[in-house]
mmCIF file of C-alpha atoms in Angstrom:
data_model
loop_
_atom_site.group_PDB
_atom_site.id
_atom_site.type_symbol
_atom_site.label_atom_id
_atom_site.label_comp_id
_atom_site.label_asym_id
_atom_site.label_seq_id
_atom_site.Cartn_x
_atom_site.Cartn_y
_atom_site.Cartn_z
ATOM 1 C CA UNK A 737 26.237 10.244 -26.835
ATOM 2 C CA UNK A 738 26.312 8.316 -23.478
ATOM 3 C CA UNK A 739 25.198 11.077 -20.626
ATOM 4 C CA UNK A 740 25.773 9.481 -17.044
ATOM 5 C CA UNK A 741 24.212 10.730 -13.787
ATOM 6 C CA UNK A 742 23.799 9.707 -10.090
ATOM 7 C CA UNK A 743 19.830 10.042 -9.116
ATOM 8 C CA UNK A 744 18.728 10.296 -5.242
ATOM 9 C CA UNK A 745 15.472 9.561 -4.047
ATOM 10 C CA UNK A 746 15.106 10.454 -0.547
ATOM 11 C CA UNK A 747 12.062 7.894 0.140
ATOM 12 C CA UNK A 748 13.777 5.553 2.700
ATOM 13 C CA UNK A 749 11.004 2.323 3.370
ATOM 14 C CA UNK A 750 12.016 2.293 7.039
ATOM 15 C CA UNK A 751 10.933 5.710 7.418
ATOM 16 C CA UNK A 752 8.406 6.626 4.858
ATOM 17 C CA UNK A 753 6.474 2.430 4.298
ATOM 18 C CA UNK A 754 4.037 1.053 6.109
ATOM 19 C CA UNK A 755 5.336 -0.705 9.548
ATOM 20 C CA UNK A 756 3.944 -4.153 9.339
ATOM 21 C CA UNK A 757 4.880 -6.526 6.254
ATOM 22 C CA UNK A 758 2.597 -7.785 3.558
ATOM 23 C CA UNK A 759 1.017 -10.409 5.868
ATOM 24 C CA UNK A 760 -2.808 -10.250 7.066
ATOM 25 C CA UNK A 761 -3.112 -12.994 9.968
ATOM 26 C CA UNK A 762 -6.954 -12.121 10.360
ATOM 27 C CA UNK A 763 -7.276 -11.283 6.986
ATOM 28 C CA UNK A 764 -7.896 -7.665 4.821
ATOM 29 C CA UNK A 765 -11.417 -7.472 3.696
ATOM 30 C CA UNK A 766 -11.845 -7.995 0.229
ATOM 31 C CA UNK A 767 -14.765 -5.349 -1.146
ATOM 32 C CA UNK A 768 -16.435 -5.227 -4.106
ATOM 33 C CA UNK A 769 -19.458 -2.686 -4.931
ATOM 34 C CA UNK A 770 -19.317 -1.590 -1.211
ATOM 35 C CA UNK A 771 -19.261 -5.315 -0.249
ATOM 36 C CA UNK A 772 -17.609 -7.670 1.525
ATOM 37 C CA UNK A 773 -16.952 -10.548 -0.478
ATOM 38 C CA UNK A 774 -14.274 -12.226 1.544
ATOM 39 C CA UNK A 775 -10.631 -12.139 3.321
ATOM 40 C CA UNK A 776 -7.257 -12.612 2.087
ATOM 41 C CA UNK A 777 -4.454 -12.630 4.124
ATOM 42 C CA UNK A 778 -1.038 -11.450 1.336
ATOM 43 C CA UNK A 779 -0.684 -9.949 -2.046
ATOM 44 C CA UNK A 780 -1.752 -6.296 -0.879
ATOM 45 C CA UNK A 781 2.013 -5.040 -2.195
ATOM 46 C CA UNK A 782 1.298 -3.155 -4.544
ATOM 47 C CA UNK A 783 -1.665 -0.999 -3.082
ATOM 48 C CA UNK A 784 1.150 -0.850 -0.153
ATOM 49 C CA UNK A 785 3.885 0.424 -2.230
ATOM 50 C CA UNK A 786 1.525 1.973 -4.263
ATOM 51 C CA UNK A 787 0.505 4.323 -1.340
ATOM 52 C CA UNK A 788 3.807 4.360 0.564
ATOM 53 C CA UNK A 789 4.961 6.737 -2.854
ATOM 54 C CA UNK A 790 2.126 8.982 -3.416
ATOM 55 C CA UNK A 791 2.082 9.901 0.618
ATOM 56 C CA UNK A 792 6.126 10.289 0.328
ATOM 57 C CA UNK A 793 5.685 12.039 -2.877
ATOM 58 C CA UNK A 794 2.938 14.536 -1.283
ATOM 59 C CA UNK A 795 5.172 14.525 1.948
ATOM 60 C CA UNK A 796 2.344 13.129 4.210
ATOM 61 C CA UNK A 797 3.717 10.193 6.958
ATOM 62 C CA UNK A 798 1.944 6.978 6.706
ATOM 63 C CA UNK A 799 0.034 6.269 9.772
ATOM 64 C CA UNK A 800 2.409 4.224 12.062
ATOM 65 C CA UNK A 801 0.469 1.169 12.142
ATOM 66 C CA UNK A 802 2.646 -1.931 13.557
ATOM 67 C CA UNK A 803 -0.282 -4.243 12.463
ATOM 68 C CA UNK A 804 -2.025 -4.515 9.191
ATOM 69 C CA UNK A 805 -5.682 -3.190 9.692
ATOM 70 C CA UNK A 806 -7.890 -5.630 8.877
ATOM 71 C CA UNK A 807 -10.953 -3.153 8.173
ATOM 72 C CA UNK A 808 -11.687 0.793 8.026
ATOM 73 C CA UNK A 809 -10.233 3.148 6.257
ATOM 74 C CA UNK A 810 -6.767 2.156 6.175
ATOM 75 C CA UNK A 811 -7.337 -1.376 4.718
ATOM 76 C CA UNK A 812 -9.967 0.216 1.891
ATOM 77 C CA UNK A 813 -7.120 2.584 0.731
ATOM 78 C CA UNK A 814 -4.803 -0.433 0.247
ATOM 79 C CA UNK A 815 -7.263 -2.681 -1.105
ATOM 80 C CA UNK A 816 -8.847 0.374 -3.820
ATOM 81 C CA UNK A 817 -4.913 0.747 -4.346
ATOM 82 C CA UNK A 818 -4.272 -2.625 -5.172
ATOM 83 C CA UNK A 819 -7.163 -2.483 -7.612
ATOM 84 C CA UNK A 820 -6.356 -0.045 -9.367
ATOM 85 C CA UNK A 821 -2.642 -1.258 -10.179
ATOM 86 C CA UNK A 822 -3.994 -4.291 -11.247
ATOM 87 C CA UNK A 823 -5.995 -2.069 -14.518
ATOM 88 C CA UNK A 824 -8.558 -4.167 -14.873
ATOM 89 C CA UNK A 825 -11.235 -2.827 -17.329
#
């Protein structure tokens, strides 16, 4: 039995992801432990698409950012984001 259907998700990236792209000109901190072990400066995507969808799926706005943030609070959640997609054990 073959059962069709049309699905809709309402999560629109130009309204509910981040503002800038995946590119970190002065570099994201890299922290380990509660230390800073370095910089890089790409491959956050998943911890941003990671927490684009659970702040769309809890129907919290991102903050509108048009730069990456390079340290605080914003820059741990993608970086403990992109962590914890990669499962590391």
């Amino acid at each position: 039995m073959s059962v069709e259907a049309d699905v809709g998700v309402d999560f629109r990236p130009s309204r509910h992801g981040w503002r800038f792209g995946n590119d970190w000109p002065d570099g994201a901190a890299v922290i380990v432990a509660g230390r800073t072990l370095g910089r890089v400066h790409g491959g956050l995507c998943g911890g941003m698409a990671s927490t684009a969808g659970q702040a769309w799926s809890s129907g919290r706005l991102l903050p509108a950012l048009s730069r990456p943030p390079t340290d605080g609070d914003v820059a741990a959640q993608l970086w403990r984001a992109q962590v914890r997609g990669l499962d590391l054990p």
